[in-house]
Coordinates of C-alpha atoms in Angstrom, one line a residue:
X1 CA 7.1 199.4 201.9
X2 CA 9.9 198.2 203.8
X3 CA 12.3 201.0 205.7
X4 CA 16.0 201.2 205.0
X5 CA 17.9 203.8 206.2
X6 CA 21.7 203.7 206.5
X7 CA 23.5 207.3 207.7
X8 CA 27.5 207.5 208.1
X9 CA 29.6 210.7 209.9
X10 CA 33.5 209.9 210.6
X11 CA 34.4 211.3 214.0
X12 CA 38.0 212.6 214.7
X13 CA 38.8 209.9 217.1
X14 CA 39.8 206.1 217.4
X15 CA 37.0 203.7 216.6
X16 CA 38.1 202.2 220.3
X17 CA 36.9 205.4 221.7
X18 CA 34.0 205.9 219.8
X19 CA 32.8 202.5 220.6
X20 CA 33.1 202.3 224.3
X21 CA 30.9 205.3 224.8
X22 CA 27.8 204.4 222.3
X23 CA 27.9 200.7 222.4
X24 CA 27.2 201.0 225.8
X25 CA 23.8 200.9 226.2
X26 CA 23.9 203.1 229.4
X27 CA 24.6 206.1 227.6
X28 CA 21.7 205.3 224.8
X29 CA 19.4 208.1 226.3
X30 CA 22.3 211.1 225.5
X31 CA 23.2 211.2 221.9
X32 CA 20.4 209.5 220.8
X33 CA 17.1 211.2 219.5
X34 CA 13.8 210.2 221.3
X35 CA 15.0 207.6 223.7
X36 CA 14.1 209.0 227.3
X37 CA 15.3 205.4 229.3
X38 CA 17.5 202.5 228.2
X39 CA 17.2 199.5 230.5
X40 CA 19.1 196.1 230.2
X41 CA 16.7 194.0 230.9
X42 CA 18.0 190.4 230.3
X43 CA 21.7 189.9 230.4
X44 CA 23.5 188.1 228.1
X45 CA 24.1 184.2 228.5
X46 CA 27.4 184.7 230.0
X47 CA 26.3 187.6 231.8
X48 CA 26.0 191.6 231.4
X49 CA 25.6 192.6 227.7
X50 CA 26.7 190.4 224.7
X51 CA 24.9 188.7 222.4
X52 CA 21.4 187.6 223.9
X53 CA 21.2 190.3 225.9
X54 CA 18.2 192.7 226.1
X55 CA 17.5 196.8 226.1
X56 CA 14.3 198.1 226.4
X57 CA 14.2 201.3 225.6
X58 CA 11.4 204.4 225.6
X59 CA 11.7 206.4 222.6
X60 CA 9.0 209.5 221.5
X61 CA 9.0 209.5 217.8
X62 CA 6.2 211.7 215.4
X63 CA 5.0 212.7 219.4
X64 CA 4.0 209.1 220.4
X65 CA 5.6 207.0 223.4
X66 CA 7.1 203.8 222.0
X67 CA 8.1 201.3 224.2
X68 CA 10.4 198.0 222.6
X69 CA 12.8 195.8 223.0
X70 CA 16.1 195.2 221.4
X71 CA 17.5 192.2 221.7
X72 CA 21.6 191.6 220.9
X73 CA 22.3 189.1 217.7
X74 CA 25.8 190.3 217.2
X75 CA 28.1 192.3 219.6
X76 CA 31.6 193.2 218.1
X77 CA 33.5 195.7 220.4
X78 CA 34.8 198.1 218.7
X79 CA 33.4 197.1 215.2
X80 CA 29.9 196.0 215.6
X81 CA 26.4 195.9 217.6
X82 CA 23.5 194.5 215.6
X83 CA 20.2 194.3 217.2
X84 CA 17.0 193.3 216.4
X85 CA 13.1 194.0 218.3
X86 CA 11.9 191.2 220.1
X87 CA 8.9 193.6 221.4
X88 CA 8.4 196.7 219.2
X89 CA 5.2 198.6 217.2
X90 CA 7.0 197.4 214.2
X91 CA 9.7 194.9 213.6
X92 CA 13.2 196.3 213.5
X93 CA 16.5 195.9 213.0
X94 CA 19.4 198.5 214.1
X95 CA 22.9 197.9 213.1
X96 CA 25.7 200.1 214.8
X97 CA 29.2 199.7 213.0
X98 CA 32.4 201.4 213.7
X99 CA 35.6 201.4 211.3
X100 CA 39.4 202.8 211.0
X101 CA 39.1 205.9 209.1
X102 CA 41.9 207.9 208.2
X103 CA 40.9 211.1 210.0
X104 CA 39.5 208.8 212.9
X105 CA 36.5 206.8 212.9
X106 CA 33.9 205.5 209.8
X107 CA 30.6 205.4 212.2
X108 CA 27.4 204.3 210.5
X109 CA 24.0 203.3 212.3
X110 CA 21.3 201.1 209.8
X111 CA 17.8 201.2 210.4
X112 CA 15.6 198.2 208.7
X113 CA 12.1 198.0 209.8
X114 CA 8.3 196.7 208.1
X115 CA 5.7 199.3 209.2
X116 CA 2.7 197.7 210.1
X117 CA -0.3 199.1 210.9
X118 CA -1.1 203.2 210.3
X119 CA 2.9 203.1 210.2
X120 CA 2.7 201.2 207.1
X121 CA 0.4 204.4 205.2
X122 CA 3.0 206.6 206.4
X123 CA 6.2 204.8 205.7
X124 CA 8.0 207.5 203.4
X125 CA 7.5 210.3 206.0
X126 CA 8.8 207.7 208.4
X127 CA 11.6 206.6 206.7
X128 CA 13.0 210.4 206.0
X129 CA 12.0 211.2 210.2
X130 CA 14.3 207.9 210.4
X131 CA 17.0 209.2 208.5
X132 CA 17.1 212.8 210.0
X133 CA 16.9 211.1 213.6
X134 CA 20.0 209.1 212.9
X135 CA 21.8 211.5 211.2
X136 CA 20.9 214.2 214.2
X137 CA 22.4 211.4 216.4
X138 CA 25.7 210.5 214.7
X139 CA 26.3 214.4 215.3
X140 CA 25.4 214.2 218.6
X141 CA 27.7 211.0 219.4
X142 CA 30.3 213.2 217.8
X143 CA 30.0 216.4 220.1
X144 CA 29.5 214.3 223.5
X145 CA 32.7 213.0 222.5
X146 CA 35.0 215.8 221.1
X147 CA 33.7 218.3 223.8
X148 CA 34.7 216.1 226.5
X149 CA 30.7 214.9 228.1
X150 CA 31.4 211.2 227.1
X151 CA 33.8 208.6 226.8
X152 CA 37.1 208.0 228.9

């Protein structure tokens, strides 16, 4: 059974804003659940992050260390990030979007994965830990940003 979990939140502020502070993959371990350390480990072709470009990132999820490697397939400032796992338990895709909304911003973060493994026995449980994870950090993105801890 295949994962594919898609959460949205609109934040009160410009999707300019938004985006500068969580597609920047420096700021990965504060708004967003499990990661302890974000690392850019390969730099895009032209250099720094872009497309090509590599995090790897520790996460604890269900109380076990993870250790993977996202690697950039689409970069989009301020509209898109789209990553997929180059080095990961399971194979993974994370998309990050960010759209005009009339009260502000339309963010949405979509999680597509294949559990392999013991993950694949416990793929429903995963995909609702997914879902609550993501939606606990689209709230989290939200509050580093309106209570003045992120962004410019």
């Amino acid at each position: 059974m295949a994962i594919d979990v898609t959460v949205r939140r609109v934040i009160p502020l410009p999707p300019e804003r938004v985006a500068e502070y969580a597609l920047d993959w420096r700021h990965d371990a504060e708004w967003t659940q499990g990661i302890r350390r974000a690392e850019l480990t390969r730099q895009a072709d032209g250099g720094g992050f872009g497309t090509g470009a590599e995090v790897t990132r520790t996460a604890y999820f269900l109380g076990r260390r993870i250790d993977y490697v996202l690697r950039v397939a689409a970069y989009e400032p301020p509209r898109l990030l789209d990553m997929v796992s180059v080095v990961a338990p399971m194979p993974m895709h994370v998309t990050y979007s960010f759209e005009p909304h009339p009260r502000g911003t339309h963010a949405a973060i979509r999680v597509r994965g294949g559990p392999g493994g013991l993950f694949r026995l416990a793929a429903p449980l995963l995909a609702r830990q997914v879902r609550s994870s993501l939606t606990k950090d689209l709230r989290n993105l939200e509050h580093r940003l309106t209570e003045g801890r992120g962004g410019a």
